[in-house]
XYZ file of C-alpha atoms in Angstrom:
750
model
C 16.381 56.504 44.687
C 14.884 55.273 47.475
C 11.716 53.666 48.799
C 9.326 53.916 51.332
C 7.434 51.595 53.725
C 4.767 52.670 55.696
C 2.151 51.064 57.866
C -1.389 50.859 56.374
C -2.580 51.339 59.963
C -0.877 54.315 62.283
C 0.075 56.142 58.192
C 4.040 56.108 60.126
C 7.395 55.704 58.165
C 8.722 52.255 58.615
C 11.602 51.968 56.718
C 13.841 54.209 53.692
C 15.380 51.686 50.745
C 18.133 53.212 49.600
C 20.150 51.658 46.366
C 18.684 52.726 43.043
C 20.178 55.532 41.281
C 17.636 55.696 38.426
C 13.746 55.750 38.756
C 11.777 51.942 39.598
C 9.720 51.349 37.151
C 8.372 47.994 38.797
C 7.794 46.165 42.187
C 6.957 42.758 42.735
C 6.476 41.122 45.515
C 6.345 37.332 46.484
C 3.307 35.243 47.405
C 4.572 34.812 50.610
C 4.976 38.370 50.931
C 8.428 38.350 52.217
C 10.335 39.711 49.573
C 9.964 42.159 46.783
C 12.211 42.633 43.459
C 12.389 46.487 42.432
C 13.681 47.215 38.632
C 15.134 50.224 37.254
C 16.565 50.379 33.971
C 20.210 49.480 35.483
C 19.262 47.398 38.045
C 17.331 45.052 39.530
C 17.254 44.659 43.426
C 16.116 42.053 46.154
C 14.529 43.036 49.139
C 13.833 41.160 52.362
C 10.202 43.037 53.809
C 10.864 41.287 57.151
C 13.268 43.406 58.188
C 13.858 46.206 54.596
C 17.484 45.030 53.956
C 18.531 44.419 50.683
C 19.488 40.812 50.241
C 21.041 40.659 46.268
C 21.398 43.061 43.581
C 21.523 42.129 39.901
C 24.213 44.756 37.734
C 24.421 44.538 34.309
C 26.390 45.720 31.800
C 25.096 49.695 30.458
C 24.828 48.546 26.685
C 22.168 45.751 28.064
C 19.321 47.331 30.131
C 16.345 45.549 31.958
C 12.853 45.964 30.897
C 11.863 44.189 34.091
C 12.379 41.832 36.592
C 9.522 39.911 38.416
C 8.614 36.871 40.595
C 6.674 34.080 39.039
C 3.127 33.146 40.733
C 3.380 29.999 42.720
C 6.709 29.028 42.824
C 10.304 30.524 43.942
C 11.987 31.423 40.341
C 12.356 35.062 39.155
C 12.008 36.353 35.955
C 14.635 38.538 34.086
C 13.687 40.534 31.012
C 16.121 42.609 29.274
C 16.451 45.339 26.331
C 17.804 42.589 23.879
C 15.262 40.473 23.835
C 16.809 38.279 25.904
C 14.836 36.793 29.349
C 16.352 34.154 31.842
C 14.810 32.218 34.823
C 16.607 32.324 38.783
C 16.484 30.563 41.677
C 15.262 33.014 44.017
C 16.801 31.204 46.837
C 20.519 30.554 45.650
C 19.430 32.899 42.283
C 21.040 29.962 40.200
C 20.528 30.621 36.508
C 17.617 28.184 36.123
C 17.013 28.135 32.290
C 16.675 31.086 29.390
C 14.335 31.444 26.512
C 15.694 30.969 23.296
C 15.313 34.139 20.945
C 13.465 33.866 17.774
C 16.016 33.773 15.215
C 13.445 34.459 12.341
C 11.871 37.168 12.007
C 10.765 40.840 13.114
C 12.218 41.725 16.221
C 9.761 42.850 19.194
C 11.394 44.780 21.536
C 10.059 43.797 24.570
C 8.621 45.862 26.908
C 5.452 45.023 28.277
C 4.658 41.273 30.048
C 1.927 39.127 31.435
C 1.873 35.918 33.742
C -0.340 33.552 34.086
C -1.867 33.111 37.639
C -0.493 29.435 37.648
C 2.798 30.701 36.193
C 3.191 28.419 33.079
C 2.327 31.320 30.368
C 4.351 34.105 29.439
C 3.169 36.736 27.066
C 5.049 39.268 25.662
C 5.238 42.785 23.294
C 6.698 45.882 22.598
C 7.186 48.041 19.686
C 5.480 45.643 17.267
C 1.807 44.093 16.565
C 3.118 41.059 17.254
C 2.803 39.084 20.578
C 5.503 36.103 22.152
C 3.380 33.339 23.729
C 5.730 31.306 25.986
C 5.402 27.598 27.559
C 7.503 27.662 30.738
C 7.210 24.497 31.491
C 8.672 23.511 28.225
C 10.479 26.578 27.576
C 9.176 26.500 23.635
C 7.396 29.694 21.637
C 4.011 28.371 21.568
C 2.348 30.810 19.604
C 3.008 34.430 17.530
C 0.155 36.602 17.784
C -0.471 39.737 15.426
C -2.921 42.362 16.139
C -4.665 44.726 13.805
C -2.596 47.113 12.053
C -3.685 49.505 14.532
C -1.599 48.297 17.172
C 2.414 49.655 16.715
C 3.135 49.398 19.728
C 2.459 47.341 22.709
C 2.196 48.543 26.118
C 1.221 46.721 28.390
C -0.496 43.698 28.504
C -2.775 42.348 31.110
C -4.365 38.176 31.862
C -8.326 38.333 32.714
C -8.534 35.702 35.215
C -11.580 33.421 35.015
C -13.234 31.196 37.544
C -12.968 27.760 35.519
C -9.795 28.213 33.675
C -7.715 26.914 36.641
C -5.079 29.889 36.417
C -4.407 29.262 33.059
C -6.519 32.368 31.801
C -6.950 32.393 28.097
C -8.310 36.049 27.765
C -5.023 38.382 27.107
C -5.455 41.989 27.604
C -3.300 44.310 24.929
C -2.747 48.153 25.684
C -1.610 49.431 22.457
C -0.282 53.177 21.746
C -3.849 54.449 20.512
C -4.738 54.422 24.271
C -7.703 51.103 23.521
C -7.157 48.001 25.519
C -8.143 45.441 22.839
C -8.714 41.314 25.072
C -8.304 38.437 23.095
C -8.461 34.892 23.417
C -4.961 33.504 23.140
C -5.914 29.962 21.898
C -8.584 30.876 19.109
C -6.829 34.439 18.536
C -10.678 36.139 18.173
C -10.614 39.654 19.781
C -13.374 39.363 22.252
C -13.835 43.335 22.575
C -12.075 46.585 23.923
C -11.751 49.359 26.448
C -10.811 53.136 25.067
C -11.675 54.965 22.626
C -9.570 57.793 20.381
C -11.020 60.637 22.383
C -11.124 58.736 25.938
C -7.487 56.636 25.702
C -6.440 54.329 28.375
C -3.441 54.997 29.994
C -2.665 52.448 32.347
C -4.758 49.232 33.488
C -5.038 46.580 36.465
C -7.483 43.966 36.551
C -9.002 42.750 39.936
C -7.740 39.279 40.858
C -11.107 37.661 40.648
C -11.113 39.209 36.572
C -14.465 40.721 37.631
C -13.200 44.601 37.553
C -11.155 46.224 34.838
C -9.994 49.751 35.858
C -8.420 52.221 33.598
C -6.566 55.457 34.247
C -7.525 57.590 31.498
C -5.302 59.885 29.499
C -7.451 63.418 31.285
C -6.700 62.152 34.403
C -9.813 60.231 35.081
C -10.796 56.662 36.581
C -13.163 54.122 34.663
C -14.100 51.104 36.275
C -15.738 48.461 33.528
C -17.348 45.187 34.468
C -16.162 42.365 32.833
C -20.045 41.032 32.658
C -21.175 43.487 30.989
C -18.391 43.697 28.301
C -18.577 40.331 27.205
C -20.209 37.132 28.421
C -17.656 34.056 27.357
C -15.821 35.091 30.673
C -16.830 33.360 33.973
C -19.257 30.044 32.048
C -18.151 26.887 32.966
C -16.449 24.445 30.111
C -18.118 21.877 27.781
C -17.955 19.050 28.046
C -15.350 18.181 25.466
C -11.555 18.002 25.963
C -9.481 20.317 23.779
C -5.689 19.798 22.957
C -3.693 22.437 21.712
C -0.184 21.402 20.605
C 2.584 23.917 20.290
C 5.565 24.146 17.726
C 9.522 22.746 18.504
C 11.509 25.524 19.512
C 13.099 25.242 15.967
C 10.290 24.988 14.173
C 9.803 28.074 11.252
C 8.235 31.825 12.743
C 5.697 31.846 10.104
C 4.376 28.343 10.694
C 4.018 29.815 15.248
C 2.174 32.985 14.060
C -1.837 33.434 13.940
C -3.557 37.033 13.243
C -6.012 37.711 15.468
C -9.657 37.831 13.999
C -12.090 40.542 15.200
C -15.649 39.351 14.745
C -18.485 40.463 16.520
C -16.633 43.261 19.008
C -18.942 44.565 21.998
C -18.021 48.182 23.285
C -20.105 49.922 26.479
C -20.986 53.629 25.565
C -21.877 56.294 27.353
C -25.829 56.602 28.425
C -27.634 59.511 30.330
C -29.239 56.204 32.588
C -27.621 53.230 34.796
C -28.352 50.910 32.293
C -25.113 50.079 29.981
C -25.490 49.839 26.543
C -23.885 48.280 24.428
C -23.468 48.551 20.361
C -21.403 46.357 17.768
C -19.084 47.490 15.990
C -17.836 47.031 12.174
C -14.542 44.921 12.161
C -11.651 46.565 10.911
C -10.481 45.424 7.417
C -8.116 42.427 7.499
C -4.467 42.723 6.853
C -3.006 41.110 3.652
C -0.227 39.241 2.570
C 1.577 43.065 2.321
C 0.918 44.322 5.931
C 5.092 42.766 6.323
C 6.469 45.239 3.872
C 4.664 48.021 4.887
C 5.393 47.638 8.663
C 8.419 50.185 8.531
C 10.523 51.419 11.222
C 9.136 53.860 14.085
C 5.593 52.560 13.922
C 5.030 54.605 10.894
C 3.399 52.098 8.466
C 3.410 52.538 4.306
C -0.413 53.136 3.695
C -0.881 55.876 6.133
C 2.682 57.605 3.817
C 0.587 56.453 0.692
C -2.372 57.680 1.813
C -0.750 61.013 2.824
C 1.365 61.578 -0.331
C -2.702 61.247 -2.375
C -4.400 63.622 -0.530
C -1.547 66.184 -0.510
C 0.699 65.151 -3.460
C 3.527 65.359 -1.438
C 4.733 64.386 2.449
C 3.812 67.383 4.451
C 7.430 69.325 4.561
C 6.196 72.268 5.112
C 4.556 71.428 8.405
C 7.630 70.235 9.047
C 9.804 72.853 8.624
C 7.791 74.684 10.511
C 8.016 72.733 13.374
C 11.869 72.522 13.072
C 12.242 75.982 13.476
C 11.537 75.094 16.768
C 9.657 77.341 19.249
C 8.853 81.336 18.923
C 10.438 84.283 20.946
C 6.891 85.164 21.448
C 5.454 82.063 23.343
C 8.909 81.183 25.033
C 7.224 82.496 28.569
C 3.457 81.082 27.385
C 3.424 78.918 30.630
C 3.536 82.490 32.651
C 0.235 83.488 31.107
C -0.966 80.153 30.546
C 0.034 77.632 33.671
C -1.424 74.376 31.713
C -0.988 71.242 34.046
C -0.788 68.795 31.281
C 2.521 69.519 30.156
C 1.998 67.431 26.817
C -0.902 70.097 26.068
C 1.456 72.869 26.859
C 4.472 71.685 24.617
C 1.642 71.149 22.220
C 0.323 74.631 21.985
C 3.283 75.610 22.043
C 4.648 73.650 19.389
C 1.547 75.054 17.037
C 1.121 78.450 18.039
C 5.373 78.000 17.134
C 4.597 77.375 13.347
C 1.864 79.581 13.357
C 4.244 82.646 14.083
C 6.772 80.980 11.814
C 3.811 81.269 8.996
C 2.169 84.386 9.637
C 3.609 87.044 11.724
C 0.954 88.630 12.899
C 0.453 85.127 14.553
C 3.065 85.982 17.093
C 1.457 88.878 17.960
C -2.457 88.172 18.989
C -2.863 87.912 22.298
C -6.029 85.901 22.041
C -4.208 82.977 19.843
C -3.860 80.665 22.489
C -7.289 80.451 23.989
C -8.176 80.271 19.788
C -5.983 76.753 19.392
C -6.083 75.024 22.906
C -9.421 73.118 22.296
C -8.300 72.492 19.273
C -4.378 71.597 20.677
C -6.744 69.660 23.510
C -8.853 67.683 20.554
C -5.833 66.199 18.181
C -3.533 66.380 21.225
C -1.964 62.838 19.719
C -2.124 64.675 15.971
C -0.312 68.048 15.892
C -0.131 68.375 11.812
C -4.072 68.122 12.308
C -4.455 70.393 14.839
C -2.236 72.758 12.835
C -4.014 72.560 9.490
C -6.812 72.801 11.602
C -5.887 76.386 13.310
C -4.174 76.980 9.798
C -8.021 76.559 8.284
C -9.797 78.462 10.584
C -7.287 81.551 11.052
C -5.147 81.538 7.749
C -7.213 81.680 4.720
C -8.934 85.346 4.529
C -12.272 84.067 3.448
C -12.698 81.069 6.581
C -14.212 81.544 9.682
C -11.577 84.373 11.216
C -12.018 86.345 7.871
C -11.216 90.672 8.854
C -10.577 89.308 11.907
C -7.377 91.541 11.769
C -7.584 94.744 9.998
C -8.222 96.564 12.794
C -5.279 94.906 14.377
C -4.332 95.771 17.582
C -7.341 96.503 18.163
C -10.525 93.743 17.806
C -12.357 93.234 14.232
C -14.672 96.606 14.826
C -16.351 95.562 11.434
C -17.125 91.947 12.643
C -18.648 93.254 15.865
C -21.299 95.737 14.133
C -22.525 92.768 11.376
C -23.184 90.825 15.257
C -24.282 93.877 17.312
C -26.865 94.723 14.127
C -28.317 91.106 13.943
C -28.903 91.905 17.716
C -30.632 95.012 17.230
C -32.275 93.184 14.649
C -33.773 90.561 16.105
C -33.341 91.293 20.041
C -33.658 95.550 20.688
C -34.840 95.546 24.036
C -31.632 93.537 24.711
C -29.543 95.613 22.778
C -30.787 98.838 24.647
C -30.356 97.266 27.981
C -26.792 96.518 26.650
C -26.379 99.777 25.480
C -27.616 101.200 28.685
C -25.345 100.261 31.064
C -21.974 100.945 28.877
C -21.590 97.416 27.107
C -20.013 97.048 24.006
C -19.395 94.414 21.246
C -16.234 94.105 22.455
C -17.707 93.113 25.574
C -20.433 90.044 24.960
C -19.706 89.333 21.187
C -15.867 89.539 21.456
C -15.610 87.339 24.030
C -17.377 84.932 22.465
C -15.010 85.200 19.321
C -11.740 85.109 20.599
C -12.071 82.133 22.935
C -14.673 79.940 20.441
C -17.032 79.567 23.063
C -14.233 77.399 24.754
C -15.069 79.442 28.613
C -18.526 78.964 28.502
C -19.167 75.910 27.203
C -18.207 71.822 27.661
C -16.139 69.893 26.166
C -19.563 68.441 24.588
C -21.388 71.245 24.153
C -18.233 72.755 22.117
C -18.356 69.716 19.692
C -21.518 69.491 18.542
C -21.529 73.633 17.971
C -17.615 73.107 15.873
C -19.888 70.307 14.072
C -22.149 72.796 13.155
C -20.267 75.720 12.945
C -17.993 73.717 10.560
C -20.749 72.325 8.906
C -21.920 75.557 7.839
C -21.160 79.587 5.674
C -18.105 81.165 7.765
C -21.312 83.235 9.134
C -22.882 80.963 11.388
C -20.234 81.583 13.612
C -21.378 85.101 14.203
C -24.647 84.110 13.865
C -23.881 81.316 17.005
C -22.504 84.628 18.767
C -25.880 86.722 18.755
C -27.962 83.314 19.850
C -25.639 82.474 22.587
C -26.282 86.412 23.449
C -30.328 86.286 22.882
C -30.467 82.366 24.448
C -28.968 84.229 27.961
C -31.122 87.299 27.512
C -33.376 86.365 30.648
C -29.829 87.092 33.027
C -28.788 89.200 30.909
C -31.129 91.723 31.599
C -30.861 90.957 35.575
C -27.602 92.461 34.746
C -26.658 95.971 35.539
C -22.638 95.651 36.429
C -19.757 96.014 33.904
C -18.516 93.615 36.572
C -21.290 91.244 35.867
C -21.198 91.284 32.612
C -17.345 90.666 31.767
C -17.639 87.771 34.383
C -20.579 86.395 32.456
C -19.288 86.219 28.825
C -16.104 84.253 30.373
C -17.468 81.926 32.436
C -20.133 79.411 31.714
C -23.899 79.473 32.239
C -26.665 77.644 32.683
C -27.309 76.530 28.827
C -29.202 74.651 26.333
C -26.930 74.213 23.586
C -29.126 72.286 21.345
C -31.780 74.962 21.733
C -28.804 77.914 20.936
C -27.947 75.610 18.114
C -31.287 76.167 16.741
C -32.000 79.695 17.081
C -28.454 80.451 15.448
C -30.573 77.845 12.319
C -33.284 80.678 12.827
C -30.991 83.477 12.944
C -29.237 82.128 9.473
C -32.185 81.641 8.041
C -34.459 85.191 9.020
C -32.396 88.043 8.825
C -32.976 90.837 6.070
C -29.666 90.200 3.466
C -29.157 93.525 3.970
C -27.337 92.827 7.836
C -26.578 89.268 6.916
C -22.807 87.800 7.483
C -23.580 86.385 4.541
C -22.950 89.655 2.330
C -19.874 90.323 3.627
C -18.235 87.212 4.561
C -17.070 84.785 1.833
C -17.651 80.729 1.462
C -15.301 78.790 2.791
C -12.084 78.085 0.911
C -9.329 75.325 2.550
C -6.017 75.008 2.298
C -3.854 74.898 -0.982
C -2.083 71.472 -1.413
C 2.005 71.164 -1.503
C 2.391 74.552 0.362
C 0.963 76.645 2.207
C -1.337 80.069 1.504
C 0.530 83.536 2.250
C -1.411 85.013 4.748
C -0.494 88.710 4.791
C -4.429 89.712 4.838
C -3.486 91.885 7.945
C -1.997 95.650 8.265
C 1.982 94.845 7.895
C 3.394 97.811 8.728
C 1.560 97.106 12.574
C 2.530 94.221 12.823
C 6.191 94.737 11.805
C 5.679 97.993 13.769
C 5.213 95.639 16.704
C 6.962 92.489 15.465
C 10.246 95.249 15.798
C 8.769 97.207 18.893
C 8.381 93.404 20.342
C 11.973 92.791 19.117
C 13.317 95.804 20.169
C 11.618 95.104 23.896
C 12.803 91.848 24.008
C 16.429 92.842 23.690
C 16.079 95.504 25.996
C 14.476 92.892 28.032
C 17.483 90.419 27.348
C 19.481 93.446 28.417
C 17.737 94.428 30.849
C 17.848 90.784 32.233
C 21.291 90.451 31.811
C 22.328 93.397 33.505
C 19.339 92.830 36.304
C 21.332 89.182 36.257
C 24.331 91.124 36.921
C 23.004 93.267 39.676
C 21.505 90.019 40.804
C 24.991 88.294 41.183
C 26.633 91.579 42.437
C 24.122 91.898 45.029
C 23.871 87.522 45.755
C 28.130 88.184 45.892
C 27.671 91.334 47.893
C 24.882 89.609 49.785
C 27.615 86.723 50.198
C 30.519 89.151 51.224
C 28.444 90.922 53.657
C 27.090 87.304 54.990
C 30.859 86.084 55.249
C 31.213 89.321 57.060
C 29.049 88.895 59.374
C 29.384 85.113 59.666
C 33.385 85.977 60.260
C 32.896 88.928 62.442
C 30.220 86.169 64.041
C 32.662 83.682 64.330
C 35.401 85.867 65.523
C 32.989 86.907 68.423
C 32.107 83.610 69.258
C 35.799 82.930 69.239
C 36.796 85.516 71.054
C 33.719 84.515 73.253
C 34.547 80.897 73.390
C 38.891 82.022 74.181
C 36.924 84.015 76.971
C 35.360 80.872 78.328
C 38.209 78.843 77.807
C 40.867 81.557 79.255
C 37.895 81.122 82.508
C 37.518 77.851 82.104
C 41.526 78.152 82.129
C 41.500 79.992 85.226
C 38.907 77.778 86.631
C 41.838 74.662 86.128
C 44.339 76.609 87.166
C 42.804 77.510 90.526
C 42.152 73.667 90.976
C 45.496 72.515 90.108
C 46.700 74.900 92.520
C 44.103 73.614 94.884
C 45.567 70.012 93.903
C 49.030 71.050 93.771
C 48.368 72.323 97.635
C 46.604 69.441 98.404
C 48.872 67.022 96.741
C 51.981 69.284 98.677
C 49.942 68.310 102.030
C 49.432 65.073 101.073
C 53.310 64.547 100.283
C 54.759 66.266 103.383
C 52.181 63.884 104.918
C 53.142 61.004 103.295
C 56.690 62.122 104.046
C 55.948 62.209 108.110
C 54.673 59.033 107.672
C 57.554 57.594 105.446
C 59.598 58.922 108.348
C 57.897 57.145 111.304
C 57.979 54.093 108.687
C 61.291 54.269 108.771
C 61.824 55.307 112.313
C 60.168 52.529 113.321
C 61.885 50.475 111.173
C 65.181 51.346 112.218
C 63.940 50.900 115.966
C 62.694 47.923 114.840
C 65.743 46.514 113.125
C 67.822 48.654 116.275
C 65.419 46.070 118.762
C 66.085 42.888 116.298
C 70.032 43.293 116.489
C 69.356 44.377 120.188
C 67.839 41.185 120.513
C 69.507 39.298 118.189
C 72.273 40.119 120.234
C 71.221 39.819 123.233
C 70.220 36.315 122.417
C 73.842 35.697 120.991
C 75.086 36.467 124.119
C 72.513 34.866 126.212
C 73.693 31.657 124.243
C 77.142 32.511 124.977
C 76.052 32.693 128.465
C 74.605 29.575 128.151
C 77.304 28.243 126.297
C 79.708 29.567 128.521
C 77.506 27.839 131.735
C 77.277 24.691 129.493
C 81.118 24.431 129.554
C 81.366 25.786 132.922
C 79.265 22.830 133.954
C 80.957 20.227 131.779
C 84.681 21.612 133.172
C 82.807 21.224 136.092
C 81.697 18.069 135.795
C 84.620 17.073 134.200
C 86.424 18.716 137.325
C 84.607 16.785 139.660
C 85.380 13.808 137.456
C 88.780 14.376 137.297
C 88.759 14.953 141.148
C 86.547 12.117 141.800
C 88.981 9.904 139.791
C 91.981 11.930 141.755
C 89.826 10.729 145.353
C 89.434 7.334 143.885
C 93.136 6.890 142.560
C 94.081 8.112 145.619
C 92.355 6.243 147.654
C 93.555 3.120 145.346
C 96.871 4.479 146.008
C 96.490 4.678 149.464
C 94.837 1.624 149.834
C 97.700 0.062 147.529
C 100.339 2.008 149.888
C 98.558 0.276 152.212
C 98.496 -2.879 151.073
C 102.456 -2.159 149.809
C 102.915 -1.101 153.809
C 101.295 -4.858 155.192
C 102.678 -6.523 152.385
C 106.531 -4.696 153.007
C 105.406 -5.008 156.580
C 104.457 -9.013 156.630
C 107.833 -9.436 154.451
C 109.825 -7.942 157.015
C 108.567 -8.957 159.795
C 109.506 -12.309 158.773
C 112.194 -11.884 157.009
C 114.221 -9.977 158.462
C 117.174 -11.538 156.597
C 115.795 -9.814 153.466
C 115.378 -6.698 154.062
C 118.380 -5.895 151.450
C 115.914 -7.140 149.081
C 112.773 -5.500 149.894
C 115.866 -2.345 149.754
C 116.948 -3.398 145.908
C 113.094 -3.333 144.868
C 111.867 -0.301 145.692
C 113.027 1.826 142.996
C 110.941 -0.079 141.312
C 107.955 0.953 143.011
C 109.080 4.284 143.019
C 109.031 4.018 139.330
C 105.600 2.323 138.856
C 103.958 4.409 141.105
C 105.205 7.966 140.795
C 103.306 8.823 137.581
C 100.409 8.226 138.956
C 100.743 10.554 142.293
C 102.223 13.222 139.788
C 98.713 13.075 137.295
C 96.570 13.587 139.789
C 98.475 16.391 141.262
C 98.467 17.998 137.705
C 94.361 17.450 137.642
C 94.160 19.125 140.939
C-alpha cells in the first residue's frame, strides 16, 4: 500500500509514500504539521511531511495487532493502542517509551476499537465490543471512570469529543457511535445522555466534528451526508460555567472496578425530526428502561443479549433454527448470477438479497423459478437490511401462505396470475369504464397495466416514503386491498393514461415514477374497498390474513408442481449443459488462448528473428564500416609508423653525426691539448735548454774567468818565482782533476 500527497493549489501529485503492506486504517498529523503517523493492522510508520520520507517504523508480533497509533494534542507524545487492550506512550523524537496505561484486571474485556482524546490531551476515552467506556487520565495514568452505555449499545464504532467554548480544551461531551447507527452524546462527568443523532432507519456510518464544536457532519448508511447544528440539538453546550467550583476526584489504579462504574442516565433526550420547512422541530423521546442488576448476566459474547433471545424464544417457542438451516444451505443456484441481471451498487444489499432469495428457494422450489421475485423482495431487503431473519419472514408471510396478499399468484405459473388480473380488471370496469375502454382500444391488457404494479409491489412507481405509507395500509387491511391499490393507482392516473396511445408509452408509464398524490390514491383504494359490489369484490375470492406457523415454516405447494419440477429439471439440465458448455468453452478458450499464445509466440519468434536478422545485418554493416575504418586507421598508422621510422632514422643519424662530431671535437681537443702539452713541454725544454745554455755560458764565462784568473795567477806566480816552476808543474794535475768535470758537464748539456 502507498499514500499520495497532492498539492491543493495545483492539484498535482507531490509524492508517493510507500511502505504499508495492508490497508491504512488511520492517519494522525502532528500539531506542527511536520510529521504524520499512518497505521495499518500490522505496522505503524512515522513520516516526515517536509521530505515525505519515512523516519521510523513500528513492527509488532503477528499475535498482537495494532488498533491505532496517533499524536496527542499539544505535545510530542505518540499513543499506541494494541488489540490486547494495552496502551503505550512514546516520545516522538526519540521513540522512548514514557509510560504504559495499566490494563484493568477486573471486569469484562472491552477489546478496544475506538479512541478519542480531549483537546488538551489530558483525557482518553476508549471503547470497543461492549457497552462500557473507559475514561483515562493521562496525567496520573489512572482509570478515572467506567461508563456504561444503554443496553441498546453493544459495540462502539467511533468516539468523538465535542469541543466547548468555555471548557479550556477539557471536553466534557463525548459522542458514542454504536452498532445501531445512532450516535449518543453524553456528559462524561454527570453521565447524562444529552442528545443523539441518527436512527435505525437512517443509520450513521461515520461522524466528524468541526473544530469549534458547532456542527456535526455525519455520513449516512444510504450515502447521504447530514450536517447537524449543535446549538439546535442541545442548549447545554457553549454556555459560560456557573460561578462555583466543582472538584471531581478519580480512583486509584488498583481500585475496585465496580467503584468506578457509572451508568448513563437517559433523561429528556432531544433529537431533530424532519419537517417540510426550514425550522427544525424537536421532540422529546421517552427515556429507555434502565438496566438492572442482571445486565451483567445478560451480556453474552459476540454482541448477543439474553433478553433478546428470551423474547424470541417466547414468541416462536424455539430459536429460529429453520431459518438458520435455510441460510446454511448457501446461495441457491438460481441466484448465483443475480448481480448480472440486477447490478446493485451496494454489495451489502446484494448479499442480503441473495441470502433472502436463496432461503426462499430452499424453502419452496417455485421461488427459484420466479423471475420477478427479486423485484418483490428488494424493497423489504433494503428496509430490513440489518435484520435478515425479519426480512425473510416478512417476504415469506407475503408469499408463503396461500391466504395472504400473493394468494393465487402461482396457479398459472409460469404465466402471470390471470385470475387475479381479471379481478382487478373487473373492478376497473365497474368504476371507470371509459378508462378501461381506452386501454382496450390501445391494445393494453391487464398484464401491462396491473401486473407491473403487482410484480414490483409499487417499488418502481413510488418513492421510499410513499411506498412505506402505502404498505402500512396494505398490511393493515384485507389482502384484497393490494388489488384495490392497483386499481386506485390507475384511476388516479387516468388523465395521463388517456393521453397515451402507444403501447411503449404505457410500458414506460407503469415502470417509472409519476406525479401522484399517494394520500389521494390510498383514499381512492378505501373508496373502492367500500363501494365495489360483492359479486366482483376481490374479498369474496381472497382469504383473510394468516400468519406463519410457529416452530416450523408451513409447507408451500400452492403452485403447479409438475411445471415447477419440469422447469427445475430443465433449469438443472440447462445449468448442467451450461456448465458443460462453459467447461467446453473454457477448454476452447484455453485452447484458443493457447493457440493465440503460441501464435503470438511464433509471431514474436519470427519478429524476433527478423529483428535479429536486421540487427545482424546492421551489425555486419557496422562491422564492415568498422573494418574499413580500421583499415584506414591501420594505413594511417603504417604511414605514421613510417614517418616515425624516418624521423627515428633521421634522429639516429643526427645523433650519430652529433656523436661523431662530438668524438671528433673530443679528439681534436685532445690533440689540441696534446699539442699544447707538447708545446708547453717544448717551451719548457727550450726554457730549460736556454737556461742550461745560459748556465753553461755562465759556467764557461766563469771558467774563462777562472782560466784567465788562473793564467794570471800562474803568470804571476811564475814570473817572480821561476824557481818554483817545478812546484807549479806538480799542481797542474790537481787543477785538471777539479775543473775537468765541470767542463764535461757543460759539453753534455749542449
